[in-house]
XYZ file of C-alpha atoms in Angstrom:
281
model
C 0.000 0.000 0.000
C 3.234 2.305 0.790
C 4.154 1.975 -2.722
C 1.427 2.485 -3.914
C 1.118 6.033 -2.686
C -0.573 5.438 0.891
C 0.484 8.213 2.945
C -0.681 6.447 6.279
C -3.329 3.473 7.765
C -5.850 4.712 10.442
C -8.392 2.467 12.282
C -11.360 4.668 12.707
C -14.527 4.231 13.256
C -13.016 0.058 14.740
C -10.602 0.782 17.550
C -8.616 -1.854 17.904
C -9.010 -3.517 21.499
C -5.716 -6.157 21.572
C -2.610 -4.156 22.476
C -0.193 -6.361 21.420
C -1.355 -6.290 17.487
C -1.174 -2.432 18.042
C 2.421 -2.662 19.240
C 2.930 -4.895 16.536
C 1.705 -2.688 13.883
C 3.403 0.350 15.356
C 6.791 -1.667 14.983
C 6.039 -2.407 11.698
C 5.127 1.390 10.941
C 8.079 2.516 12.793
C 10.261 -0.047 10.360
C 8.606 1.145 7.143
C 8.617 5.150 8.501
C 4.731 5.393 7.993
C 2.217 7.018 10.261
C -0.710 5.263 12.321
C -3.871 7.348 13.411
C -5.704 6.244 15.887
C -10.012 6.260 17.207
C -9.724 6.185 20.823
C -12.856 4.557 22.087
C -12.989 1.229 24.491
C -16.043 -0.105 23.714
C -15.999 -1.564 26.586
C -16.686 1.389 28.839
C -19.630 2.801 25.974
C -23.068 1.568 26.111
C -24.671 3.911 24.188
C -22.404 6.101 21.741
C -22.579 9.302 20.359
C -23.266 11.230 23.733
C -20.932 12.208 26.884
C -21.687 9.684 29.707
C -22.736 13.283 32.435
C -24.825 15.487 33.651
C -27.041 15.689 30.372
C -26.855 11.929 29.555
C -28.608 11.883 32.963
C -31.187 14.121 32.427
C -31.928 12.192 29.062
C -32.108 8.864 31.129
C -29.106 7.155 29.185
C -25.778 6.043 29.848
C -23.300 7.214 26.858
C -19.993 7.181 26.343
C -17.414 8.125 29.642
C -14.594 9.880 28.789
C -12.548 6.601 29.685
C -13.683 5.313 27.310
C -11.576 7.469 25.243
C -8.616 8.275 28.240
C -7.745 4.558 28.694
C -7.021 3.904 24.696
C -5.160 7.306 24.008
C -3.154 5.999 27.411
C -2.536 2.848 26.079
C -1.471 3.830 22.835
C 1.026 7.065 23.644
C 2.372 4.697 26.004
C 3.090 1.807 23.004
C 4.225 4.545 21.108
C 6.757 6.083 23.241
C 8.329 2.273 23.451
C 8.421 1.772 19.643
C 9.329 5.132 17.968
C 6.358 5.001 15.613
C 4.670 8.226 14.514
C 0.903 8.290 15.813
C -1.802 10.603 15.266
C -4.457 10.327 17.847
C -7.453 11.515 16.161
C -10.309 13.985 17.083
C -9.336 14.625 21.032
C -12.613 15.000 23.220
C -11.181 14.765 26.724
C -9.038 17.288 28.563
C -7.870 13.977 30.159
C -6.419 12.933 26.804
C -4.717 16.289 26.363
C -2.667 15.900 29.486
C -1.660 12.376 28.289
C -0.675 13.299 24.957
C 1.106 16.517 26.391
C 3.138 13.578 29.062
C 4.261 11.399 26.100
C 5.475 14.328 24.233
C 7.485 15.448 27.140
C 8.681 11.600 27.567
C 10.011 11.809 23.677
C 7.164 10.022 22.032
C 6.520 10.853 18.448
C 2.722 11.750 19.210
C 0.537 14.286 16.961
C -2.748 15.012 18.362
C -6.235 16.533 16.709
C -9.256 18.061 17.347
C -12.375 18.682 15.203
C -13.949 22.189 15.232
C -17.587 20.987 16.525
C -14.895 19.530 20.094
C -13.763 23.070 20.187
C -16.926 24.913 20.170
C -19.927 23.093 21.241
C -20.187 21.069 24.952
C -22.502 18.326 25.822
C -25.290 21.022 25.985
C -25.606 21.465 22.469
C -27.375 17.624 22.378
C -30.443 19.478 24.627
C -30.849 21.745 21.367
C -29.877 19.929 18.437
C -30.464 16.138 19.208
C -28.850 14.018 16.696
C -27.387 16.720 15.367
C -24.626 16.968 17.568
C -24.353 13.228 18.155
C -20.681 12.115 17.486
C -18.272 9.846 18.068
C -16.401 10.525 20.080
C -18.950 12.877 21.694
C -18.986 16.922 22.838
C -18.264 16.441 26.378
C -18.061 19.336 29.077
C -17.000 23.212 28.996
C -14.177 22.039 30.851
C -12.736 19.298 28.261
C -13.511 22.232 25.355
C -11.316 24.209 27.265
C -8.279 22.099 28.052
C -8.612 21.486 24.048
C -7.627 24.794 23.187
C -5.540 26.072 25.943
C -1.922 25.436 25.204
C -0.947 24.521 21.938
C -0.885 20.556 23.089
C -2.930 20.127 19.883
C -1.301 20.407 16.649
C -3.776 20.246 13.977
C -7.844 20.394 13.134
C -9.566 17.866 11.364
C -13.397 18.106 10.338
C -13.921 14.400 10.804
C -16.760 15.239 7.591
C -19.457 12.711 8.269
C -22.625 13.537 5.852
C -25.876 11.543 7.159
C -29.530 11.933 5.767
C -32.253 13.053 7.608
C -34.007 9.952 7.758
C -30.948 9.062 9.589
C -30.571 11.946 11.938
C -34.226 11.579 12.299
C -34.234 8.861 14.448
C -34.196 8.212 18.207
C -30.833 9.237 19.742
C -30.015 6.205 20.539
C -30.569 5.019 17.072
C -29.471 7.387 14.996
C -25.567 7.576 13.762
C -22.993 9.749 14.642
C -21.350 11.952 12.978
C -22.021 15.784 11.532
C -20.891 17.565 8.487
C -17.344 19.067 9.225
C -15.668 20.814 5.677
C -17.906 23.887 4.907
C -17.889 25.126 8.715
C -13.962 24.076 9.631
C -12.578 27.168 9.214
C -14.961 29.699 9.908
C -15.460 27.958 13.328
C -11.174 28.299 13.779
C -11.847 31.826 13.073
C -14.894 32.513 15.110
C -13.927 30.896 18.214
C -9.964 30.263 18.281
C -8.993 33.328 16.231
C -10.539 35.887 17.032
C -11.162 34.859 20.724
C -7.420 35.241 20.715
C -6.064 31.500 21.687
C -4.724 31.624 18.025
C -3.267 33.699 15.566
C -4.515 33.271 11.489
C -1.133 31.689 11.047
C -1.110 29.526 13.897
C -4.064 28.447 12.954
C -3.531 27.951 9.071
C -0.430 25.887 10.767
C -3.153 23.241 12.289
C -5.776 23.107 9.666
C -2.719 23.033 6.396
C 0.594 22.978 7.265
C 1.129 20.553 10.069
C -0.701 17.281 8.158
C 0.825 18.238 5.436
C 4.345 17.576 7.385
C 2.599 14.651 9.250
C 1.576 12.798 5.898
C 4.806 13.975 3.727
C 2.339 15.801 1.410
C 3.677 18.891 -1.003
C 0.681 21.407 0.098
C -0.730 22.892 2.847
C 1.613 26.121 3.146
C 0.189 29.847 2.106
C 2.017 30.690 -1.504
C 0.461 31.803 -4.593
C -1.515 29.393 -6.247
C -2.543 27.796 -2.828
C -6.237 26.126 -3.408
C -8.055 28.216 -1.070
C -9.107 32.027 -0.791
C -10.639 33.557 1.905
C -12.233 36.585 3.612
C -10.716 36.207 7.355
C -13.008 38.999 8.286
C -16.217 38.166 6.120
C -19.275 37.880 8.654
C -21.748 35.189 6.969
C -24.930 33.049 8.197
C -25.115 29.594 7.541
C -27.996 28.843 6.007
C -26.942 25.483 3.935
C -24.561 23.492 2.669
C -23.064 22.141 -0.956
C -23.118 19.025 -0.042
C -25.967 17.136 -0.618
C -26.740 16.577 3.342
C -27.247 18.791 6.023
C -26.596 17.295 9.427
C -25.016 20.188 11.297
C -25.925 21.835 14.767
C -24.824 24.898 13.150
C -27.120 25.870 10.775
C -28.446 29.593 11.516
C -25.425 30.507 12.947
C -23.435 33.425 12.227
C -19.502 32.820 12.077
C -16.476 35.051 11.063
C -14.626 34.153 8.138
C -15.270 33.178 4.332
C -13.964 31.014 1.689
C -14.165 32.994 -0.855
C -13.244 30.672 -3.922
C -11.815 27.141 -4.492
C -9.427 26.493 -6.737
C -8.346 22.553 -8.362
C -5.790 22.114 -11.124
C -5.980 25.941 -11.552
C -9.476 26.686 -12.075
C -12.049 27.977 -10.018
C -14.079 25.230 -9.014
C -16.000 27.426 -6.794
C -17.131 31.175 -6.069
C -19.132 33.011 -3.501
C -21.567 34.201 -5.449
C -21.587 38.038 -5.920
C -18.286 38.219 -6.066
C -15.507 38.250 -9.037
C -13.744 34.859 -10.274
């Protein structure tokens, strides 16, 4: 798969439960200078997924997910990485917990990258009282307290939208039935510049470092730095409401909202693929 062009080989969506194939794979990754990204979710610990096991999971008379669920794996696996020298990626960080274990292994001289989505940064377990299954996810928005360990000291190095489009028949059913998972791409970084940027945890650059630049350097990839031709314009000040999507779903808590921050136009293979509309191409 290497030679074919893979850049890297993720389990999401299946954590893997036995840590000795992990460590296995990790030596083997480590051998072939490749990087593993990890979902950190015991199953084990979950009974019913999508929502923080808390104070709101109570008051909807459900169990959820515990954030142990999601401490014990990125544990386990910092821990495996720090002994083999492979390059990890834990994916979309939920826990302040997990922060403080990733920021440990780092210090230790593990070579651990870490991510967050922009729905972990801004919205808390709260957000499933007003939007139902629309902020169901896995793993899920836990308390004001995880969002802000998230965002407070640079443990994180990049933002991922962890895109997952779902119907509305889907999203339509019971909480407990429906999937997880909410659109990420057309929100990612007006949400960055909303509530990172301009609430000042973040400069633009810093923050074009953790959407672009630093998987770019994770996954060897020739992109992801600001230079002419770069695929993406935007307005960092443009104010906008949003009030749908191009994709063909629409499973977002944050439709209606007003965010900070505009792609302007898209550009593949040197043409504009898209264009605000109003504005010159």
């Amino acid at each position: 798969l290497l030679a074919a062009g893979a850049v890297g080989f993720t389990d999401d969506g299946i954590p893997l439960m036995d840590g000795a194939f992990v460590r296995a794979a990790m030596e083997e990754a480590a051998r072939l200078d490749t990087v593993l990204s990890f979902h950190e979710e015991d199953k084990h610990f979950i009974r019913e997924n999508g929502i923080n096991h808390g104070r709101i999971s109570d008051e909807l008379g459900i169990y959820g997910s515990p954030a142990l669920a999601e401490d014990s794996l990125v544990a386990r696996d910092c821990m495996i990485a720090l002994d083999t020298g492979a390059t990890v990626d834990i994916q979309h960080i939920s826990s302040g917990h997990s922060v403080e274990v990733v920021r440990l292994a780092k210090r230790l001289g593990a070579k651990v990258w870490a991510e967050v989505t922009p729905h972990h940064f801004t919205l808390t377990e709260e957000a499933v009282l007003k939007h139902g299954t629309l902020a169901k996810m896995n793993p899920p928005l836990r308390t004001e307290k995880d969002r802000q360990m998230l965002i407070k000291d640079g443990t994180i190095d990049m933002i991922a939208t962890d895109h997952a489009p779902h119907s509305r028949e889907e999203k339509e059913r019971p909480l407990t039935q429906a999937p997880s998972g909410i659109l990420g791409l057309e929100t990612a970084l007006a949400l960055g510049i909303t509530n990172l940027v301009k609430a000042g945890h973040l400069t633009l650059l810093e923050l074009m470092e953790k959407m672009s630049l630093n998987p770019a350097r994770l996954y060897k990839l020739d992109c992801g730095r600001m230079e002419p031709g770069a695929p993406v314009l935007f307005d960092a000040d443009r104010q906008w409401t949003v009030e749908g999507f191009e994709s063909k779903s629409a499973n977002s808590p944050f439709l209606g909202e007003t965010l900070t921050g505009k792609v302007m136009y898209t550009v593949c293979g040197g043409k504009v693929v898209y264009g605000e509309q109003g504005t010159e191409v």
